[in-house]
Amino acid sequence: MQNKRAGQVSTLSSFDVLDKLHFSLIEFQAASTSQSEPGWRLGKHFLESYLLLFAASGEGWLTVDGQFIELRSGAFYIGLPGQLVEAVFHGKDKRGLYLMKFSVTFDGEWMDTSVQDMMKQIYMQSNNSEISCSSPAAVRLLCQDIEELNRCAEGLKRYYGQIRFQELLYLMFSDMLHVETQETLLPVEQVKHYIEQHHMEKITIQDMAEAARMSSRHFMRLFKKRYGCSAVDYLTIYRIKQAQIMMRNDHSLRLKEIATCVGFTDEMYFRRKFKQISGLPPAAFIRNSKQRIAAVHPLAIGTLLALQVIPCAAGANHPWTAYYRRKYETDKVTPLVDTEDGALQQLEAIRPDYIIAFREEMSHNMMQHLSSLAPVCVLSHADGNWRHHLITAAECLNRSAAAEVWLQRYEQKAAALRSQLSEQILKDKLLIISIQEACIHVMGPRTIASVFYTDLQLLAPEGIEHVWQKHHLQMSDLSDLAHLPIDRALVIVGEDAASRQTWLELSDSEIWQSTKAAQQGSISMMHPGVLLEDTAFTHDLMLDEVLNMWHHRP
């Protein structure tokens, strides 16, 4: 019986058992270095518990059972009980390395299966015990939080530190899972992730070209064609984004320290590039990041994120996705309740510096109360599209330069993507629908579908305008689609049973089966987790989805 059960575990994905494992932080250390103590050392010993190292900034080495591993900035390293380890690390600042010891217990069906066997399966997903981190700046800040909470005398706060440790493990496991998918990517796509993983190090064009296994000239041409910017520009932009995360969350860090942590050796060059990419000099960005800006309407969130603003408060019912949670500290966003009176009470307690709201969603009484709390930037669906909302909000917040830089980069990205789409896709008449329960939303240019119809200049079926005006259809309204020339379809189906049932009925209907899209199999499915809000930030995310979905597709 024991062998049978062990076999069952081995056939599972190693991450399928995570919900049955219980992780508990035992010890947390921030390895500090100084001029008098230039290096930190972990003496050779056998591990009695699980070990997790996160190298925030600096360099060193680790040996695991005699195997030498070079420690590099922005990576996790794990060790198992019983392994013989030794480490030396030279940090670039006082918090260059974080060491965590933790225990793992199992409370599930396979009681006679070793916990360590399960952990070994997960361990095997790492590359010689190293896991590249997708957002080192965010993890560094998370480690700082865990360190502070773990030192608290109050048990409730230490308990919250355990919760934050679980979040850290989730980020690490997510990065491990992400690595598994990279093998199927094109070489130039793999280099994009190579840049993100090694951005804290000195990277040359030759390094990137070698990672792509092609000549430097060929690599540079392909990278710019695919992403709309050079590989060097992409590296610089990514470094600046990591610096922005650090600036938003830790105002005590010096610019030189931030620059070094994200891969810049010259502080003046960092300042110049920061202003060029952010639209603001570093000091102004830090000053603005201290402002508390509330997003009273969900569409305000995507507008603020494009301006590098994390709202201090936002609607509690907003679908913060895994992407949002990984990139931004949404646990610091106060969730506003649905009722006007309740939200006003929360905002009175928060006292924001600015409020972003939509006119159509507020009563006159709500508007008056908001105006008494802080300056209100009022947007309107009737006044324009997401670009207008971005520009208007930027003017209210004195961030017009940031909006201009963001829009310029977005247009370049859209143009680069369009140049990669096949001639067939550019000629096809595209229908875009989102299915939620019994409703079939036919999405037009006043929605997130403007990415396709406006930014990428794809064609909509002739005569579809009257369907767009209806906003959504029921199964009884399918005759509205009967005479439309639908060459290609993009379908987004909700994850609930009712949505899947509606899609099943639609795809089996005679009208749908008669379309060219159905007959030729030109139907693409998009994951429902993609936010469909008509905002600047979600438009940028949608471009990435299109790149992954239709690149090299007929």
XYZ file of C-alpha atoms in Angstrom:
554
model
C 0.000 0.000 0.000
C 2.838 2.345 0.820
C 4.460 1.866 -2.597
C 1.138 2.379 -4.351
C 0.531 5.646 -2.568
C 4.057 6.809 -3.200
C 3.443 6.111 -6.885
C 0.326 8.215 -6.780
C 2.261 11.188 -5.510
C 4.980 10.810 -8.109
C 2.459 11.025 -10.937
C 1.067 14.327 -9.680
C 2.400 17.692 -10.680
C 4.727 18.613 -7.847
C 2.677 21.736 -7.169
C -0.582 19.837 -6.779
C 0.314 18.910 -3.185
C 1.022 22.464 -1.996
C -2.446 22.941 -0.549
C -1.859 19.856 1.638
C 1.459 21.123 3.026
C 1.715 23.509 5.963
C 4.697 25.883 6.027
C 5.800 27.605 9.230
C 8.578 30.182 9.534
C 11.007 29.231 12.320
C 13.770 31.794 11.974
C 14.304 34.943 9.905
C 17.621 36.745 9.483
C 18.710 39.714 7.401
C 22.406 39.226 6.746
C 24.025 42.610 7.357
C 27.401 43.648 6.015
C 29.477 46.745 6.626
C 32.947 48.082 5.923
C 34.195 46.517 9.142
C 32.428 43.246 8.304
C 32.677 43.025 4.509
C 31.196 39.560 4.210
C 28.569 37.303 5.745
C 29.263 33.623 6.244
C 27.086 30.603 6.904
C 29.333 27.960 8.434
C 29.332 24.471 6.998
C 26.675 22.359 8.696
C 23.906 19.863 8.082
C 20.499 21.507 7.799
C 18.024 20.552 10.491
C 15.144 22.380 8.797
C 14.257 23.736 5.368
C 16.313 26.728 4.272
C 15.359 29.595 1.951
C 17.820 32.296 0.935
C 16.910 35.395 -1.052
C 19.823 37.376 -2.468
C 18.543 40.947 -2.698
C 21.761 42.634 -3.800
C 25.334 41.451 -3.867
C 27.188 38.272 -4.725
C 28.592 35.159 -3.131
C 28.519 31.395 -3.259
C 26.686 28.443 -1.745
C 27.587 24.794 -1.566
C 24.897 22.128 -1.208
C 26.250 18.621 -0.608
C 29.539 19.711 -2.162
C 27.946 21.265 -5.262
C 29.154 24.840 -5.832
C 26.433 27.379 -6.678
C 27.116 31.022 -7.454
C 24.762 33.313 -5.560
C 23.430 36.174 -7.666
C 21.173 39.101 -6.945
C 17.452 38.652 -7.444
C 17.259 34.897 -6.905
C 15.953 32.392 -4.341
C 17.975 29.409 -3.111
C 16.509 26.465 -1.212
C 17.919 23.685 0.916
C 16.436 20.502 2.402
C 16.926 18.969 5.854
C 19.999 16.744 5.944
C 21.860 18.594 3.190
C 25.365 19.842 3.956
C 25.503 23.573 3.228
C 27.961 26.435 3.444
C 27.650 29.996 2.121
C 29.532 33.273 1.801
C 27.872 36.494 0.683
C 29.044 40.057 0.060
C 26.082 42.418 0.053
C 25.890 45.780 -1.668
C 23.935 47.224 1.246
C 22.920 46.404 4.827
C 20.117 44.097 3.687
C 21.736 42.202 0.852
C 20.694 38.683 1.854
C 17.698 37.230 3.684
C 17.854 33.815 5.376
C 14.715 31.939 6.397
C 14.428 28.592 8.144
C 11.052 26.912 8.062
C 9.289 23.656 8.766
C 6.832 21.720 6.601
C 4.130 19.382 7.817
C 1.569 17.357 5.908
C -2.047 16.743 6.763
C -3.575 14.770 3.938
C -4.432 11.440 2.397
C -0.920 9.963 2.055
C 0.045 9.786 5.704
C 2.805 7.261 5.076
C 4.439 9.332 2.356
C 7.378 11.403 3.489
C 6.913 15.165 3.520
C 10.496 15.426 2.392
C 9.691 13.270 -0.667
C 7.027 15.775 -1.622
C 9.381 18.681 -1.035
C 12.040 16.952 -3.122
C 9.609 16.885 -6.037
C 9.191 20.627 -5.683
C 12.934 21.032 -5.153
C 13.583 19.270 -8.471
C 11.692 22.083 -10.234
C 14.514 24.474 -9.320
C 17.700 24.861 -11.344
C 20.396 23.562 -9.005
C 18.349 24.926 -6.088
C 18.216 28.428 -7.701
C 14.922 30.091 -8.630
C 15.008 33.339 -10.573
C 12.716 35.991 -9.131
C 10.411 37.894 -11.498
C 10.209 41.001 -9.301
C 13.212 41.258 -6.936
C 12.245 44.725 -5.720
C 8.792 43.557 -4.625
C 10.253 40.481 -2.878
C 12.876 42.589 -1.139
C 10.138 44.803 0.313
C 8.130 41.745 1.316
C 11.189 40.391 3.160
C 11.543 43.695 4.986
C 7.919 43.428 6.126
C 8.415 39.842 7.324
C 11.562 40.844 9.219
C 9.767 43.696 10.987
C 6.681 41.618 11.824
C 8.780 38.674 13.019
C 10.522 40.916 15.580
C 7.275 42.234 17.069
C 6.398 41.375 20.642
C 2.713 41.238 19.728
C 1.662 37.728 18.767
C -0.953 38.919 16.270
C 1.670 40.772 14.270
C 4.019 37.777 14.311
C 1.096 35.727 13.033
C 0.690 38.227 10.192
C 4.399 37.744 9.513
C 3.661 34.026 8.985
C 0.963 35.013 6.469
C 3.393 37.274 4.622
C 5.871 34.376 4.566
C 3.211 32.247 2.840
C 2.885 35.007 0.265
C 6.642 34.951 -0.266
C 6.514 31.182 -0.852
C 3.631 31.680 -3.293
C 5.714 34.160 -5.295
C 8.655 31.756 -5.340
C 6.545 28.771 -6.415
C 4.886 30.913 -9.090
C 8.308 31.831 -10.459
C 9.309 28.150 -10.449
C 6.176 27.253 -12.385
C 6.814 30.105 -14.790
C 10.255 28.703 -15.618
C 8.648 25.438 -16.756
C 6.775 27.274 -19.518
C 9.860 29.011 -20.896
C 11.115 25.961 -22.761
C 8.341 26.371 -25.336
C 9.131 30.048 -26.005
C 11.020 31.405 -28.986
C 14.696 32.235 -28.271
C 14.023 35.993 -28.378
C 11.193 35.545 -25.856
C 13.482 33.567 -23.592
C 15.975 36.426 -23.676
C 13.257 38.823 -22.485
C 12.923 36.667 -19.381
C 16.704 36.344 -19.154
C 16.882 40.144 -18.975
C 14.274 40.242 -16.205
C 16.113 37.587 -14.212
C 19.599 39.119 -14.603
C 18.782 42.840 -14.703
C 20.788 43.478 -11.504
C 23.941 42.253 -13.219
C 26.008 43.759 -16.000
C 24.411 42.536 -19.240
C 25.773 43.228 -22.718
C 24.230 42.761 -26.139
C 26.657 39.901 -26.627
C 25.355 38.213 -23.454
C 21.780 38.471 -24.710
C 22.656 37.267 -28.187
C 24.481 34.263 -26.752
C 21.446 33.468 -24.595
C 19.348 33.507 -27.800
C 22.034 31.514 -29.661
C 22.210 33.929 -32.564
C 24.431 36.732 -33.830
C 24.227 40.111 -32.117
C 22.912 41.863 -35.233
C 20.245 39.252 -35.893
C 19.188 39.222 -32.240
C 18.863 43.018 -32.019
C 16.731 43.122 -35.166
C 14.382 40.345 -34.020
C 14.006 41.718 -30.507
C 13.035 45.196 -31.696
C 10.597 43.766 -34.228
C 8.880 41.685 -31.566
C 8.751 44.156 -28.674
C 8.911 47.549 -30.361
C 12.075 48.630 -28.541
C 15.701 47.554 -28.438
C 16.871 44.944 -25.952
C 18.989 47.591 -24.201
C 15.949 49.876 -23.898
C 13.878 46.997 -22.531
C 16.561 46.273 -19.924
C 16.664 49.934 -18.890
C 12.866 50.227 -18.685
C 12.655 47.058 -16.588
C 15.351 48.340 -14.213
C 13.507 51.651 -13.795
C 10.239 49.823 -13.047
C 11.982 47.865 -10.308
C 13.383 51.128 -8.940
C 9.868 52.614 -8.903
C 8.621 49.712 -6.788
C 11.372 50.361 -4.246
C 10.722 54.119 -4.215
C 6.991 53.723 -3.691
C 7.407 51.448 -0.710
C 10.557 52.582 1.119
C 11.193 56.315 1.231
C 14.287 55.891 3.405
C 16.443 54.382 0.649
C 19.078 56.593 -0.945
C 19.070 56.974 -4.727
C 22.551 55.524 -5.022
C 21.424 52.438 -3.092
C 18.334 52.039 -5.307
C 20.366 52.500 -8.480
C 22.866 49.846 -7.422
C 20.127 47.394 -6.453
C 18.504 47.516 -9.893
C 21.715 47.286 -11.905
C 22.986 50.864 -12.452
C 26.595 51.660 -11.545
C 26.363 55.387 -12.351
C 23.897 57.386 -10.224
C 23.768 60.350 -12.640
C 23.015 58.033 -15.551
C 20.285 56.420 -13.440
C 18.758 59.837 -12.728
C 18.788 60.761 -16.416
C 17.218 57.484 -17.539
C 14.660 57.565 -14.731
C 13.347 60.937 -15.887
C 13.386 59.868 -19.519
C 11.354 56.715 -18.822
C 9.124 57.900 -15.968
C 8.499 61.443 -17.167
C 9.612 62.660 -13.722
C 12.989 62.976 -12.001
C 13.510 60.537 -9.109
C 12.968 63.147 -6.384
C 9.616 64.193 -7.875
C 8.576 60.542 -8.239
C 9.352 59.868 -4.569
C 7.491 63.018 -3.554
C 4.461 62.010 -5.623
C 4.553 58.459 -4.274
C 3.859 59.861 -0.805
C 0.526 61.245 -2.015
C -2.567 59.288 -1.034
C -4.858 59.006 -4.051
C -8.210 57.228 -3.798
C -9.905 55.489 -6.736
C -13.626 55.762 -6.075
C -14.563 54.016 -9.345
C -12.964 50.742 -10.585
C -11.927 52.295 -13.918
C -9.833 54.804 -11.982
C -7.523 51.989 -10.853
C -6.259 51.137 -14.342
C -5.819 54.837 -15.049
C -3.740 55.384 -11.919
C -1.563 52.302 -12.458
C -0.513 53.624 -15.870
C 0.644 56.769 -14.043
C 2.674 54.613 -11.607
C 0.232 55.290 -8.767
C -0.981 52.602 -6.372
C -4.313 53.882 -4.997
C -4.555 54.187 -1.229
C -8.201 53.087 -1.488
C -10.258 51.321 -4.152
C -13.499 49.398 -4.492
C -13.639 46.193 -2.466
C -15.302 44.376 -5.367
C -12.496 45.065 -7.816
C -11.106 41.801 -9.238
C -7.481 42.207 -8.177
C -5.893 39.491 -10.270
C -2.815 37.413 -9.540
C -0.933 39.749 -11.847
C -1.905 42.775 -9.782
C -1.056 41.021 -6.530
C 2.376 40.001 -7.734
C 3.287 43.430 -9.060
C 1.682 45.658 -6.467
C 1.100 45.582 -2.715
C -2.674 45.420 -2.881
C -2.846 44.489 0.792
C -2.077 48.165 1.473
C -5.091 49.339 -0.545
C -8.080 50.088 1.681
C -11.121 48.249 0.207
C -14.013 50.690 -0.129
C -17.480 49.302 0.532
C -20.250 49.544 -2.086
C -22.516 51.970 -0.249
C -21.933 55.703 -0.633
C -22.281 56.425 3.093
C -19.896 53.615 4.022
C -17.299 54.665 1.426
C -17.497 58.292 2.570
C -16.847 57.263 6.172
C -13.781 55.289 5.072
C -12.468 58.181 2.980
C -12.988 60.605 5.865
C -10.751 58.368 7.981
C -8.127 58.010 5.235
C -8.044 61.703 4.283
C -6.629 61.245 0.763
C -4.736 64.008 -1.047
C -6.696 63.432 -4.273
C -9.765 61.477 -5.335
C -10.431 60.058 -8.830
C -14.111 59.446 -9.618
C -16.535 58.997 -12.520
C -19.441 61.410 -12.855
C -21.976 58.779 -13.973
C -21.396 56.644 -10.893
C -21.937 59.338 -8.246
C -24.936 61.082 -6.795
C -24.872 64.859 -6.332
C -24.639 64.300 -2.584
C -21.623 61.989 -3.023
C -19.861 64.539 -5.209
C -20.363 67.306 -2.641
C -19.033 65.164 0.184
C -15.992 64.047 -1.822
C -15.169 67.654 -2.704
C -15.124 68.507 0.989
C -12.504 65.813 1.639
C -9.956 66.442 -1.127
C -9.576 67.767 -4.675
C -11.628 65.513 -6.976
C -10.647 64.621 -10.530
C -13.971 63.846 -12.219
C -13.854 61.623 -15.307
C -16.811 60.770 -17.520
C -17.677 57.975 -19.931
C -19.298 60.572 -22.186
C -16.234 62.804 -22.442
C -13.894 60.382 -24.155
C -12.073 57.053 -24.168
C -9.390 55.639 -21.929
C -6.730 57.892 -23.480
C -8.736 60.970 -22.544
C -9.207 59.619 -19.020
C -5.460 59.058 -18.672
C -4.568 62.539 -19.909
C -7.251 64.203 -17.761
C -6.187 62.373 -14.587
C -2.533 63.162 -15.323
C -3.329 66.875 -15.630
C -5.220 66.822 -12.312
C -2.333 65.087 -10.552
C 0.414 67.123 -12.258
C 1.750 64.025 -14.013
C 1.230 64.956 -17.668
C 4.822 64.079 -18.574
C 4.346 60.564 -17.178
C 1.160 60.112 -19.256
C 2.914 61.347 -22.387
C 5.785 58.894 -21.940
C 3.355 56.024 -21.222
C 1.232 56.738 -24.313
C 4.271 57.014 -26.558
C 5.568 53.657 -25.379
C 2.107 52.095 -25.787
C 1.787 53.303 -29.403
C 5.219 51.884 -30.211
C 4.248 48.561 -28.680
C 0.958 48.403 -30.622
C 2.691 49.294 -33.898
C 5.317 46.594 -33.335
C 2.629 44.010 -32.611
C 0.582 44.901 -35.689
C 3.672 44.487 -37.874
C 3.960 40.885 -36.647
C 0.376 39.821 -37.363
C -0.140 37.727 -40.470
C -1.751 39.194 -43.578
C -4.676 36.833 -43.029
C -5.383 38.163 -39.540
C -5.196 41.734 -40.840
C -7.763 40.944 -43.565
C -10.192 38.878 -41.472
C -13.404 40.305 -40.013
C -13.038 39.809 -36.254
C -15.852 39.268 -33.755
C -15.020 39.646 -30.046
C -17.418 38.289 -27.425
C -17.334 37.880 -23.672
C -19.730 35.397 -22.090
C -20.844 35.916 -18.512
C -23.563 33.528 -17.332
C -26.465 33.821 -19.830
C -25.237 37.082 -21.413
C -23.203 37.284 -24.621
C -21.403 40.626 -24.701
C -20.456 41.657 -28.244
C -17.535 43.979 -27.589
C -17.050 47.112 -29.647
C -14.556 50.001 -29.896
C -15.915 51.652 -26.716
C -14.632 48.674 -24.704
C -11.317 46.872 -24.211
C -11.909 45.607 -27.778
C -10.569 48.963 -28.986
C -7.141 47.300 -28.622
C -8.090 45.277 -31.707
C -10.293 47.657 -33.670
C -8.448 50.936 -32.967
C -4.881 50.285 -31.823
C -4.174 47.249 -34.020
C -6.553 48.452 -36.795
C -8.196 45.058 -37.249
C -11.468 44.836 -39.134
C -14.903 44.347 -37.616
C -17.698 42.542 -39.504
C -19.750 44.913 -41.683
C -23.118 45.712 -40.139
C -22.081 44.929 -36.548
C -22.747 48.458 -35.285
C -26.382 47.709 -34.424
C -25.241 44.726 -32.314
C -22.715 46.889 -30.432
C -25.530 49.262 -29.505
C -27.353 46.433 -27.720
C -24.319 45.794 -25.469
C -25.268 42.144 -24.888
C -27.327 39.329 -26.388
C -29.231 36.336 -25.088
C -29.353 33.000 -26.883
C -32.735 34.076 -28.280
C -31.027 37.029 -30.010
C -28.566 35.016 -32.123
C -30.327 36.046 -35.309
C -28.491 39.383 -34.928
C -25.288 37.522 -35.827
C -26.784 35.533 -38.709
C -25.763 37.753 -41.618
C -22.475 39.092 -40.276
C -19.279 38.093 -42.152
C -17.405 36.587 -39.184
C -14.017 35.320 -40.418
C -12.409 35.089 -37.002
C -13.637 35.148 -33.411
C -12.086 35.850 -30.038
C -14.103 34.344 -27.181
C -13.702 35.000 -23.452
C -15.813 32.633 -21.332
C -16.380 33.040 -17.600
C -15.156 30.221 -15.378
C -18.571 29.544 -13.823
C -20.808 26.686 -14.990
C -23.520 29.006 -16.354
C -21.024 30.809 -18.638
C -19.599 27.525 -19.929
C -23.114 26.260 -20.619
C -23.958 29.397 -22.612
C -20.789 28.984 -24.676
C -21.636 25.341 -25.305
C -25.102 26.272 -26.543
C -23.717 29.095 -28.694
C -20.978 26.983 -30.274
C -23.485 24.222 -31.073
C -26.048 26.587 -32.609
C -26.741 26.500 -36.343
C -26.034 30.216 -36.708
C -22.594 29.925 -35.086
C -21.713 26.764 -37.009
C -22.490 28.563 -40.287
C -19.872 31.264 -39.682
C -16.564 31.122 -41.519
C -14.774 31.355 -38.161
C -16.397 28.132 -36.926
C -16.007 26.288 -40.229
C -12.296 27.103 -40.533
C -11.502 26.760 -36.848
C -10.448 30.416 -36.569
C -11.684 30.789 -33.007
C -9.312 31.860 -30.252
C -10.113 31.464 -26.566
C -8.765 33.926 -24.023
C -8.426 33.207 -20.307
C -11.217 34.888 -18.335
C -8.747 36.128 -15.772
C -7.766 38.921 -18.164
C -9.355 42.136 -16.953
C -11.744 43.573 -19.519
C -11.899 47.108 -18.164
C -11.490 49.951 -20.647
C -8.422 51.535 -19.025
C -4.868 52.381 -20.025
C -3.285 49.693 -17.854
C -5.570 46.879 -19.044
C -5.045 47.872 -22.682
C -1.329 47.345 -22.193
C -1.981 43.922 -20.633
C -4.226 43.004 -23.569
C -1.442 43.751 -26.048
C 0.681 41.158 -24.232
C -2.178 38.644 -24.474
C -2.493 39.234 -28.219
C 1.242 38.791 -28.684
C 1.127 35.417 -26.941
C -2.071 34.338 -28.690
C -1.555 35.265 -32.329
C 2.178 35.468 -32.885
C 3.119 33.148 -35.758
C -0.555 32.252 -36.260
C -2.197 32.234 -39.719
